[in-house]
Coordinates of C-alpha atoms in Angstrom, one line a residue:
M1 CA -50.8 -25.9 -27.6
I2 CA -47.1 -26.7 -27.0
H3 CA -46.6 -27.5 -30.7
N4 CA -48.2 -24.1 -31.6
I5 CA -45.8 -22.2 -29.3
Y6 CA -42.8 -24.1 -30.6
N7 CA -43.8 -23.5 -34.2
Y8 CA -44.5 -19.8 -33.4
F9 CA -41.0 -19.1 -32.2
F10 CA -39.2 -21.2 -34.8
T11 CA -41.0 -19.7 -37.7
R12 CA -40.6 -16.2 -36.4
A13 CA -36.9 -16.5 -36.1
T14 CA -35.2 -14.1 -38.5
I15 CA -33.5 -16.8 -40.5
A16 CA -31.9 -15.7 -43.8
K17 CA -34.3 -17.7 -46.0
P18 CA -33.8 -17.9 -49.8
L19 CA -35.9 -15.3 -51.6
A20 CA -36.8 -17.9 -54.2
S21 CA -39.6 -19.0 -52.0
S22 CA -41.3 -15.6 -52.5
G23 CA -40.7 -15.6 -56.2
T24 CA -37.5 -13.5 -56.1
T25 CA -34.2 -14.9 -57.3
T26 CA -31.3 -14.7 -54.7
A27 CA -28.2 -13.1 -56.3
R28 CA -25.1 -15.3 -56.2
N29 CA -21.6 -14.6 -57.3
Y30 CA -19.5 -17.6 -58.3
S31 CA -16.4 -15.8 -59.5
T32 CA -13.1 -16.9 -58.1
N33 CA -9.5 -16.2 -58.9
N34 CA -8.4 -19.7 -59.6
P35 CA -5.7 -19.6 -62.3
V36 CA -6.5 -21.7 -65.4
V37 CA -5.1 -25.2 -65.3
P38 CA -2.9 -25.8 -68.3
P39 CA -4.6 -28.1 -70.8
K40 CA -1.8 -30.6 -70.8
T41 CA -2.3 -31.0 -67.0
L42 CA -6.1 -31.0 -67.1
H43 CA -6.2 -33.6 -69.8
K44 CA -4.5 -36.1 -67.5
F45 CA -7.8 -36.3 -65.6
H46 CA -10.7 -38.4 -66.8
P47 CA -12.9 -36.3 -69.2
R48 CA -15.8 -36.4 -66.7
L49 CA -13.5 -35.0 -64.0
Q50 CA -12.2 -32.3 -66.4
S51 CA -15.8 -31.0 -66.7
I52 CA -16.4 -31.1 -62.9
I53 CA -13.1 -29.3 -62.3
Q54 CA -14.0 -26.5 -64.7
Q55 CA -17.4 -26.2 -62.9
L56 CA -16.0 -26.1 -59.4
D57 CA -13.3 -23.6 -60.4
G58 CA -16.0 -21.0 -60.8
I59 CA -17.5 -21.7 -57.3
A60 CA -14.7 -22.3 -54.8
P61 CA -10.9 -21.8 -54.3
R62 CA -8.7 -24.7 -55.6
F63 CA -5.7 -26.3 -53.9
P64 CA -3.5 -28.8 -55.6
L65 CA -2.2 -31.9 -53.7
N66 CA 0.0 -34.8 -54.6
K67 CA 0.4 -38.4 -53.7
G68 CA 0.7 -38.9 -49.9
D69 CA -0.8 -35.5 -49.0
I70 CA -4.1 -37.1 -47.8
D71 CA -4.5 -39.8 -45.2
I72 CA -7.9 -41.3 -44.6
I73 CA -8.6 -42.5 -41.0
T74 CA -11.5 -45.0 -40.5
H75 CA -11.5 -45.7 -36.8
P76 CA -12.4 -43.2 -33.9
E77 CA -9.6 -44.4 -31.7
V78 CA -7.0 -43.8 -34.4
F79 CA -8.5 -40.4 -34.9
Y80 CA -8.1 -39.6 -31.2
E81 CA -4.5 -40.8 -31.0
C82 CA -3.7 -38.8 -34.1
L83 CA -5.3 -35.7 -32.7
K84 CA -3.2 -35.9 -29.5
E85 CA 0.0 -36.7 -31.3
K86 CA -0.4 -33.8 -33.6
I87 CA -1.2 -31.4 -30.7
K88 CA 1.9 -32.5 -28.8
G89 CA 4.1 -32.1 -31.9
A90 CA 2.8 -28.7 -33.0
Q91 CA 5.4 -25.9 -33.0
K92 CA 3.4 -22.8 -34.0
R93 CA -0.3 -23.3 -33.8
V94 CA -3.1 -25.6 -32.9
F95 CA -6.6 -24.6 -34.1
L96 CA -9.8 -26.6 -33.3
S97 CA -13.3 -25.8 -34.4
S98 CA -16.0 -28.1 -33.1
L99 CA -19.7 -27.9 -32.1
Y100 CA -18.5 -28.7 -28.5
I101 CA -15.7 -30.2 -26.5
G102 CA -16.9 -32.7 -24.0
K103 CA -16.9 -31.6 -20.4
A104 CA -15.1 -34.8 -19.4
Q105 CA -12.3 -34.4 -21.9
T106 CA -9.7 -33.7 -19.3
E107 CA -7.1 -35.8 -21.2
L108 CA -7.5 -33.6 -24.3
A109 CA -7.2 -30.5 -22.2
S110 CA -4.1 -31.9 -20.5
T111 CA -2.6 -32.7 -23.9
I112 CA -3.1 -29.0 -24.9
E113 CA -1.7 -27.8 -21.6
E114 CA 1.4 -30.1 -22.0
A115 CA 2.0 -28.8 -25.6
L116 CA 1.7 -25.1 -24.4
S117 CA 4.0 -25.7 -21.4
S118 CA 6.7 -27.4 -23.5
N119 CA 6.7 -24.7 -26.3
D120 CA 6.5 -21.0 -25.5
Q121 CA 6.0 -20.2 -29.2
L122 CA 2.8 -22.3 -29.5
K123 CA -0.6 -20.6 -29.8
V124 CA -3.9 -22.4 -29.4
H125 CA -7.2 -21.2 -31.1
I126 CA -10.5 -23.0 -30.2
L127 CA -13.9 -22.2 -31.6
T128 CA -17.1 -23.9 -30.3
D129 CA -20.8 -23.1 -30.1
C130 CA -22.0 -20.9 -27.4
L131 CA -25.5 -22.3 -27.0
R132 CA -24.2 -25.9 -26.8
G133 CA -21.2 -25.0 -24.6
T134 CA -23.2 -23.1 -22.0
R135 CA -26.5 -25.0 -22.0
E136 CA -26.1 -26.5 -18.6
S137 CA -24.7 -23.5 -16.8
P138 CA -24.5 -22.9 -13.9
H139 CA -25.9 -26.1 -12.5
K140 CA -23.6 -28.7 -14.1
P141 CA -19.9 -28.9 -15.1
L142 CA -19.2 -27.3 -18.5
S143 CA -16.4 -27.6 -21.0
A144 CA -16.1 -23.8 -20.7
S145 CA -15.0 -24.2 -17.1
M146 CA -12.4 -26.7 -18.1
L147 CA -11.1 -24.6 -21.0
V148 CA -11.0 -21.3 -19.2
K149 CA -8.2 -22.8 -17.0
L150 CA -6.0 -22.8 -20.0
V151 CA -6.7 -19.1 -20.6
E152 CA -6.0 -18.2 -17.0
K153 CA -2.7 -20.2 -17.0
F154 CA -1.3 -19.1 -20.4
G155 CA -3.1 -15.9 -21.2
K156 CA -5.6 -15.1 -23.9
H157 CA -2.7 -14.0 -26.2
R158 CA -1.7 -17.7 -26.3
V159 CA -5.0 -19.4 -25.8
D160 CA -7.8 -17.7 -27.7
I161 CA -11.1 -19.6 -27.1
R162 CA -14.2 -18.3 -28.9
M163 CA -17.9 -19.2 -28.7
Y164 CA -20.1 -18.5 -31.6
H165 CA -23.7 -17.4 -30.9
T166 CA -26.2 -17.4 -33.7
P167 CA -27.4 -13.9 -34.5
H168 CA -30.9 -15.1 -35.0
L169 CA -31.7 -15.9 -31.3
H170 CA -32.0 -12.9 -29.0
G171 CA -34.4 -10.9 -27.0
L172 CA -37.7 -12.3 -25.8
T173 CA -37.4 -15.3 -28.0
K174 CA -34.1 -16.3 -26.3
S175 CA -35.6 -15.7 -22.9
L176 CA -38.5 -18.0 -23.5
A177 CA -37.0 -20.7 -25.6
P178 CA -36.0 -23.8 -23.5
R179 CA -32.3 -24.5 -23.6
R180 CA -32.9 -28.0 -25.0
I181 CA -34.4 -26.6 -28.2
N182 CA -32.8 -23.2 -28.6
E183 CA -30.2 -24.8 -30.9
G184 CA -33.0 -24.8 -33.5
W185 CA -32.0 -21.2 -34.3
G186 CA -28.5 -22.2 -35.5
L187 CA -25.1 -23.5 -34.4
Q188 CA -21.4 -23.4 -35.0
H189 CA -21.2 -26.8 -36.6
M190 CA -17.7 -26.8 -38.3
K191 CA -15.1 -29.4 -37.5
L192 CA -11.6 -28.3 -38.2
Y193 CA -8.6 -29.7 -36.4
G194 CA -5.4 -28.0 -37.5
F195 CA -1.8 -28.4 -36.3
D196 CA 0.9 -26.2 -37.9
D197 CA 0.7 -27.1 -41.6
E198 CA -1.7 -30.0 -41.4
I199 CA -5.5 -30.3 -40.8
I200 CA -8.0 -33.0 -40.2
L201 CA -11.5 -32.4 -41.6
S202 CA -14.2 -34.5 -40.0
G203 CA -17.8 -34.7 -38.9
A204 CA -16.7 -35.7 -35.4
N205 CA -16.9 -33.5 -32.3
L206 CA -14.4 -33.6 -29.5
S207 CA -16.0 -35.8 -26.9
Q208 CA -15.5 -39.4 -25.6
D209 CA -17.9 -41.3 -27.8
Y210 CA -16.4 -39.7 -30.9
F211 CA -13.0 -41.2 -29.7
T212 CA -14.3 -44.7 -29.0
D213 CA -17.5 -46.0 -30.4
R214 CA -19.1 -43.5 -32.8
Q215 CA -18.4 -44.1 -36.5
D216 CA -17.5 -41.0 -38.4
R217 CA -15.1 -39.9 -41.1
Y218 CA -11.7 -38.2 -40.9
Y219 CA -9.3 -36.9 -43.6
L220 CA -5.8 -35.7 -42.7
F221 CA -4.6 -33.1 -45.3
K222 CA -0.8 -32.4 -45.2
N223 CA -0.7 -29.1 -47.1
K224 CA 0.2 -25.7 -45.8
P225 CA -1.8 -23.4 -48.2
L226 CA -4.9 -25.5 -47.6
T227 CA -4.4 -25.5 -43.8
D228 CA -3.8 -21.7 -43.9
Y229 CA -7.1 -21.4 -45.7
Y230 CA -9.1 -23.2 -43.1
F231 CA -7.3 -21.4 -40.3
N232 CA -8.5 -18.1 -41.9
I233 CA -12.0 -19.5 -42.0
Q234 CA -11.9 -20.2 -38.3
K235 CA -10.3 -16.8 -37.5
A236 CA -13.1 -15.0 -39.5
V237 CA -15.8 -16.7 -37.5
S238 CA -13.9 -16.2 -34.2
L239 CA -13.8 -12.5 -34.9
I240 CA -17.6 -12.3 -34.7
S241 CA -17.8 -14.6 -31.7
Y242 CA -17.5 -14.2 -27.9
Q243 CA -14.2 -14.7 -26.2
L244 CA -13.9 -17.0 -23.2
V245 CA -12.2 -15.3 -20.3
G246 CA -12.0 -15.9 -16.5
A247 CA -14.8 -14.6 -14.3
S248 CA -14.4 -11.9 -11.7
D249 CA -14.4 -12.9 -8.0
H250 CA -17.9 -11.2 -7.8
M251 CA -19.2 -13.4 -10.6
K252 CA -17.8 -16.5 -9.0
K253 CA -19.4 -15.7 -5.7
T254 CA -22.8 -14.5 -6.9
L255 CA -23.4 -16.4 -10.2
K256 CA -21.3 -19.5 -9.4
L257 CA -19.6 -19.1 -12.7
D258 CA -15.8 -19.4 -13.2
F259 CA -15.9 -17.9 -16.8
R260 CA -17.5 -15.0 -18.7
L261 CA -18.0 -14.3 -22.3
D262 CA -16.5 -11.1 -23.6
W263 CA -17.0 -9.3 -27.0
P264 CA -13.6 -7.9 -27.8
S265 CA -13.2 -4.5 -29.4
A266 CA -11.1 -6.1 -32.1
N267 CA -14.1 -8.0 -33.4
K268 CA -15.3 -7.2 -36.9
S269 CA -18.8 -6.1 -36.0
C270 CA -21.0 -5.2 -33.1
E271 CA -22.8 -7.8 -31.0
P272 CA -25.5 -9.1 -33.3
H273 CA -28.4 -8.5 -31.0
L274 CA -27.5 -4.8 -31.0
N275 CA -28.0 -4.3 -34.8
I276 CA -28.6 -7.5 -36.8
Q277 CA -28.7 -5.7 -40.1
R278 CA -25.4 -4.0 -39.5
F279 CA -24.0 -7.3 -38.3
L280 CA -25.0 -9.2 -41.5
I281 CA -23.6 -6.5 -43.8
D282 CA -20.3 -6.5 -42.0
L283 CA -20.1 -10.3 -42.2
S284 CA -20.8 -10.3 -45.9
Y285 CA -17.8 -8.1 -46.5
L286 CA -15.7 -10.2 -44.2
L287 CA -16.6 -13.6 -45.6
E288 CA -17.1 -13.2 -49.3
P289 CA -13.4 -12.6 -50.2
L290 CA -12.5 -15.6 -48.1
L291 CA -15.1 -18.0 -49.5
K292 CA -14.2 -17.1 -53.1
Q293 CA -10.5 -16.5 -52.4
Q294 CA -10.7 -13.2 -54.3
D295 CA -7.8 -11.5 -52.6
L296 CA -5.2 -11.6 -55.3
G297 CA -2.4 -10.6 -52.9
T298 CA -3.1 -13.6 -50.8
F299 CA -3.9 -15.9 -53.7
E300 CA -0.6 -15.4 -55.5
E301 CA 1.1 -17.8 -53.0
Y302 CA -1.3 -20.5 -54.1
D303 CA 0.4 -21.2 -57.5
D304 CA -1.2 -24.4 -58.6
T305 CA -0.3 -24.6 -62.3
H306 CA 2.3 -27.3 -61.7
E307 CA 1.8 -31.0 -61.9
F308 CA -0.7 -32.5 -59.3
D309 CA -2.9 -35.6 -59.0
T310 CA -5.5 -34.3 -56.6
L311 CA -7.5 -31.1 -56.3
V312 CA -9.2 -29.9 -53.1
Y313 CA -12.0 -27.4 -53.1
P314 CA -13.0 -25.9 -49.7
I315 CA -16.7 -25.3 -49.6
S316 CA -18.6 -23.6 -46.7
Q317 CA -22.2 -22.7 -45.9
F318 CA -22.6 -19.5 -44.0
T319 CA -26.1 -18.6 -44.9
P320 CA -27.1 -17.3 -41.4
L321 CA -24.3 -14.8 -41.6
M322 CA -25.2 -13.5 -45.1
N323 CA -27.5 -10.9 -46.5
P324 CA -30.4 -13.1 -47.8
Q325 CA -30.2 -11.3 -51.1
R326 CA -26.5 -12.0 -51.6
D327 CA -25.6 -15.4 -50.1
H328 CA -22.0 -16.2 -51.1
S329 CA -22.0 -19.7 -49.5
T330 CA -20.3 -22.3 -51.7
E331 CA -21.3 -25.7 -50.3
K332 CA -24.8 -26.1 -51.7
P333 CA -24.1 -24.8 -55.2
A334 CA -20.9 -27.0 -55.4
I335 CA -22.7 -30.2 -54.3
L336 CA -25.6 -29.5 -56.8
R337 CA -23.1 -29.0 -59.6
I338 CA -21.5 -32.4 -58.9
L339 CA -24.8 -34.1 -58.8
L340 CA -25.6 -32.8 -62.3
Y341 CA -23.1 -35.4 -63.6
L342 CA -24.9 -38.5 -62.3
D343 CA -26.3 -38.9 -65.9
S344 CA -24.9 -42.4 -66.7
P345 CA -25.7 -45.9 -65.3
K346 CA -21.9 -46.5 -65.6
I347 CA -21.4 -44.1 -62.7
K348 CA -21.7 -45.1 -59.0
W349 CA -22.4 -42.9 -56.0
W350 CA -22.7 -43.3 -52.2
F351 CA -24.4 -40.9 -49.9
T352 CA -24.5 -41.1 -46.1
A353 CA -25.8 -39.0 -43.2
G354 CA -26.2 -40.2 -39.6
Y355 CA -29.1 -37.8 -39.1
F356 CA -30.9 -38.4 -42.4
N357 CA -32.9 -35.5 -43.7
M358 CA -31.7 -35.0 -47.2
H359 CA -32.2 -31.5 -48.7
P360 CA -35.0 -31.6 -51.3
E361 CA -32.7 -30.3 -54.1
I362 CA -30.1 -32.9 -53.4
Q363 CA -32.8 -35.7 -53.2
E364 CA -34.2 -34.5 -56.5
R365 CA -30.9 -34.8 -58.3
L366 CA -30.1 -38.2 -56.9
L367 CA -33.5 -39.5 -57.8
N368 CA -33.5 -38.0 -61.3
G369 CA -30.0 -39.2 -62.2
A370 CA -29.2 -42.3 -64.1
A371 CA -26.3 -43.4 -61.9
E372 CA -26.3 -46.4 -59.5
G373 CA -26.4 -45.3 -55.9
K374 CA -26.4 -46.4 -52.3
V375 CA -27.8 -44.3 -49.3
I376 CA -26.5 -45.3 -45.9
T377 CA -28.2 -43.9 -42.7
A378 CA -28.2 -44.8 -39.0
S379 CA -30.5 -47.5 -37.6
P380 CA -32.5 -46.1 -34.7
L381 CA -30.3 -48.5 -32.6
A382 CA -27.2 -46.6 -33.8
N383 CA -28.7 -43.1 -33.3
S384 CA -27.1 -41.2 -30.5
F385 CA -30.5 -40.1 -29.3
Y386 CA -31.7 -43.7 -28.9
K387 CA -33.7 -43.9 -25.6
S388 CA -32.7 -40.3 -24.6
T389 CA -35.0 -38.2 -22.4
G390 CA -37.5 -35.5 -23.4
V391 CA -38.3 -34.5 -26.9
S392 CA -35.1 -36.0 -28.3
Y393 CA -36.4 -39.5 -27.4
Y394 CA -38.4 -39.3 -30.7
L395 CA -35.6 -38.2 -32.9
P396 CA -34.4 -41.7 -34.0
E397 CA -38.0 -42.5 -35.1
A398 CA -38.2 -39.2 -36.9
Y399 CA -35.0 -39.9 -38.9
L400 CA -36.3 -43.4 -39.7
L401 CA -39.5 -41.9 -41.1
L402 CA -37.4 -39.6 -43.3
A403 CA -35.5 -42.6 -44.6
K404 CA -38.7 -44.4 -45.3
N405 CA -40.0 -41.4 -47.2
F406 CA -36.9 -41.4 -49.4
L407 CA -37.3 -45.1 -50.0
D408 CA -40.9 -44.6 -50.9
S409 CA -39.8 -41.9 -53.5
V410 CA -37.4 -44.4 -55.0
N411 CA -40.1 -47.0 -55.3
A412 CA -42.6 -44.5 -56.7
I413 CA -40.4 -43.8 -59.7
G414 CA -39.4 -47.4 -60.2
K415 CA -35.7 -47.0 -59.4
Q416 CA -35.5 -49.6 -56.6
S417 CA -33.0 -51.7 -58.7
L418 CA -30.8 -48.6 -59.2
I419 CA -30.9 -46.8 -55.8
K420 CA -30.8 -48.8 -52.6
V421 CA -31.1 -47.7 -49.0
Y422 CA -29.0 -49.2 -46.2
E423 CA -29.2 -49.0 -42.4
W424 CA -26.0 -49.0 -40.4
K425 CA -26.0 -50.8 -37.0
N426 CA -23.1 -52.2 -34.9
G427 CA -24.7 -53.5 -31.7
V428 CA -27.0 -51.2 -29.7
V429 CA -25.8 -47.7 -28.8
N430 CA -25.3 -47.0 -25.1
T431 CA -24.9 -50.8 -24.3
P432 CA -21.7 -52.7 -24.1
G433 CA -20.1 -53.0 -27.5
G434 CA -22.7 -50.8 -29.1
W435 CA -21.8 -48.1 -31.5
S436 CA -23.5 -45.0 -32.8
Y437 CA -23.3 -43.7 -36.4
H438 CA -22.4 -40.1 -37.3
A439 CA -20.7 -40.4 -40.7
K440 CA -21.8 -38.0 -43.4
G441 CA -20.5 -37.5 -47.0
L442 CA -20.7 -38.2 -50.7
W443 CA -18.6 -40.3 -53.0
V444 CA -18.8 -40.5 -56.9
T445 CA -17.0 -42.6 -59.4
V446 CA -16.3 -41.8 -63.1
P447 CA -17.9 -44.1 -65.6
D448 CA -16.9 -47.8 -65.6
E449 CA -15.0 -47.6 -62.3
N450 CA -15.8 -49.0 -58.9
E451 CA -13.5 -46.7 -56.9
P452 CA -14.6 -43.1 -56.3
S453 CA -12.7 -40.2 -57.8
I454 CA -14.7 -37.6 -55.9
S455 CA -15.2 -37.5 -52.1
V456 CA -16.9 -34.8 -50.0
I457 CA -15.7 -34.6 -46.4
G458 CA -16.7 -32.3 -43.6
S459 CA -19.4 -31.2 -41.1
S460 CA -22.5 -31.0 -43.2
N461 CA -25.5 -33.3 -43.0
Y462 CA -26.8 -32.0 -46.3
T463 CA -30.1 -30.9 -44.8
K464 CA -32.3 -27.8 -45.0
R465 CA -31.0 -27.0 -41.5
A466 CA -27.4 -27.2 -42.7
Y467 CA -28.1 -24.8 -45.6
L468 CA -30.2 -22.3 -43.5
L469 CA -29.2 -22.3 -39.9
D470 CA -25.8 -23.7 -39.1
L471 CA -22.2 -22.8 -40.0
E472 CA -20.7 -25.7 -42.1
T473 CA -17.3 -26.2 -43.8
N474 CA -16.3 -29.1 -46.0
A475 CA -13.9 -30.1 -48.8
I476 CA -14.5 -31.7 -52.2
V477 CA -11.6 -34.0 -53.1
V478 CA -11.2 -34.7 -56.9
T479 CA -8.4 -37.2 -57.6
K480 CA -6.8 -39.4 -60.3
D481 CA -4.4 -41.0 -57.8
P482 CA -5.1 -44.7 -57.8
E483 CA -3.9 -45.1 -54.2
L484 CA -6.2 -42.4 -52.9
K485 CA -9.1 -43.8 -54.8
K486 CA -8.4 -47.2 -53.3
A487 CA -8.4 -45.6 -49.8
M488 CA -11.6 -43.8 -50.5
K489 CA -13.2 -47.1 -51.5
G490 CA -11.8 -48.7 -48.4
E491 CA -13.5 -46.1 -46.4
I492 CA -16.9 -47.0 -48.0
D493 CA -16.2 -50.7 -47.5
N494 CA -15.5 -50.1 -43.8
I495 CA -18.9 -48.4 -43.4
M496 CA -20.8 -51.0 -45.5
E497 CA -19.5 -53.8 -43.2
H498 CA -22.3 -52.9 -40.8
A499 CA -24.9 -51.8 -43.3
L500 CA -28.0 -53.9 -44.2
Q501 CA -30.4 -53.0 -47.0
L502 CA -33.8 -51.6 -46.1
N503 CA -36.9 -52.5 -48.0
A504 CA -40.5 -51.2 -47.8
E505 CA -41.7 -54.3 -46.0
D506 CA -39.2 -53.7 -43.2
F507 CA -41.3 -50.9 -41.8
T508 CA -43.6 -53.0 -39.6
E509 CA -44.1 -53.4 -35.9
E510 CA -42.8 -56.9 -36.0
K511 CA -39.5 -55.7 -37.4
G512 CA -39.2 -52.8 -34.8
R513 CA -39.8 -50.0 -37.3
K514 CA -43.4 -49.0 -36.8
L515 CA -43.8 -45.2 -37.2
S516 CA -46.3 -43.4 -34.9
S517 CA -48.7 -40.8 -36.2
G518 CA -47.3 -38.3 -33.6
V519 CA -43.8 -38.5 -35.1
K520 CA -45.2 -38.1 -38.6
W521 CA -47.0 -34.8 -37.5
A522 CA -43.9 -33.6 -35.7
V523 CA -41.7 -34.1 -38.8
K524 CA -44.1 -32.1 -40.8
L525 CA -44.1 -29.4 -38.2
V526 CA -40.4 -29.0 -37.5
G527 CA -38.6 -31.3 -40.0
D528 CA -36.5 -28.4 -41.4
K529 CA -34.8 -28.1 -38.0
L530 CA -33.6 -31.8 -37.9

């Protein structure tokens, strides 16, 4: 009965599903205003990269970078120290997009307060998810209560804190859906950490475990046009999100809340629950030019016809904000284009996701390619939900089942010598010295090389959920810089230090990987939401 109710609400959610499932082709527009790269510059890249560059040029905006413009961080403590250092040193702006900011992150809040106090010109922009950020109100402490103090002290003209609420959860459904599962209708999942003219792209949220003992990925880009682009992405989503402001005395007394969520008149559409169709139309007009960088007036400052050794393509997935007949999201098509080039056994690739539930189209291209690949996923003992309470207790086993299904597919087509699956574990999560695993990404080499020339970094887990429900933003890095390629391989090597290969015979009760029939049924029922 519970499963039926759960399925009823999830499947009735007005998610913008691709029309291909009903036999109708979804219209897509891949045009951009990327200027043509001069042949003499393009030919300095490997021929395989030249083809990929030409493909990506039709999908996403392009930003040229040079040696030293990208730093790769491999350790969470280094990420946290860098984050604080950059906030303290910012002169004009700090902008942070995250699923949530941990309610215990008083040191991070103090760092922001210190930066604002020492520089009257500094402005701070924060974007989080509304459902996650208010889930425990009013009974437990919230990050919103911590952050609203910054608004009250410095004013909303200097501290603009926004909370995105999915347009597809409202009315009776929202009233009846338990808070622990209402995130199944969609989240703000982007991770953007910008400071003046630099930005960190990551999969990490802003809470204690991501700063200490949760393995993730972090790229620091030192480039103003690219940073401006991602700032505009955050601003666009902020302009269709609620603004965090202080509560009235009456609210504090009667509702025990010290904050409220306001829909500013300057927002780019009405509140979504008032008119969902109008909201989606407005958002398509707002986001399409940004995703494609089609505003020539803005684009002229991004003159990238000079010499460079690295190209960065920002890609985003905003499907829940798009008209289903005209989805301008760029992440999924860009990833699928890259995977078309896995046609040689001389190419190597690595794919990782802490929450492993690979999108079927991505899985199909990896399995059908001729390249040598490694898939890395989290051991149940490195899953952040390990031994959690309630329904989430079963999530580590569910992700293990999905990894087994992928491994079975590899074996079924006889590619077990070409594609291998690894399980990441460093101690046992939530015990002394134990780490969790949250890294996600893709790396690809050119033929006859061991170091990747392509890396994808960002928030996406490459799942059906990521491409239907959540807001994601990422970057594709294409490089011929030997030092950056070496650093990207070092990032992979760091991950592989704690990865052990999985084989079909490992899924037994004796080896701690027995899969229950209940979890198998649950994955069939709600697997798209994982």
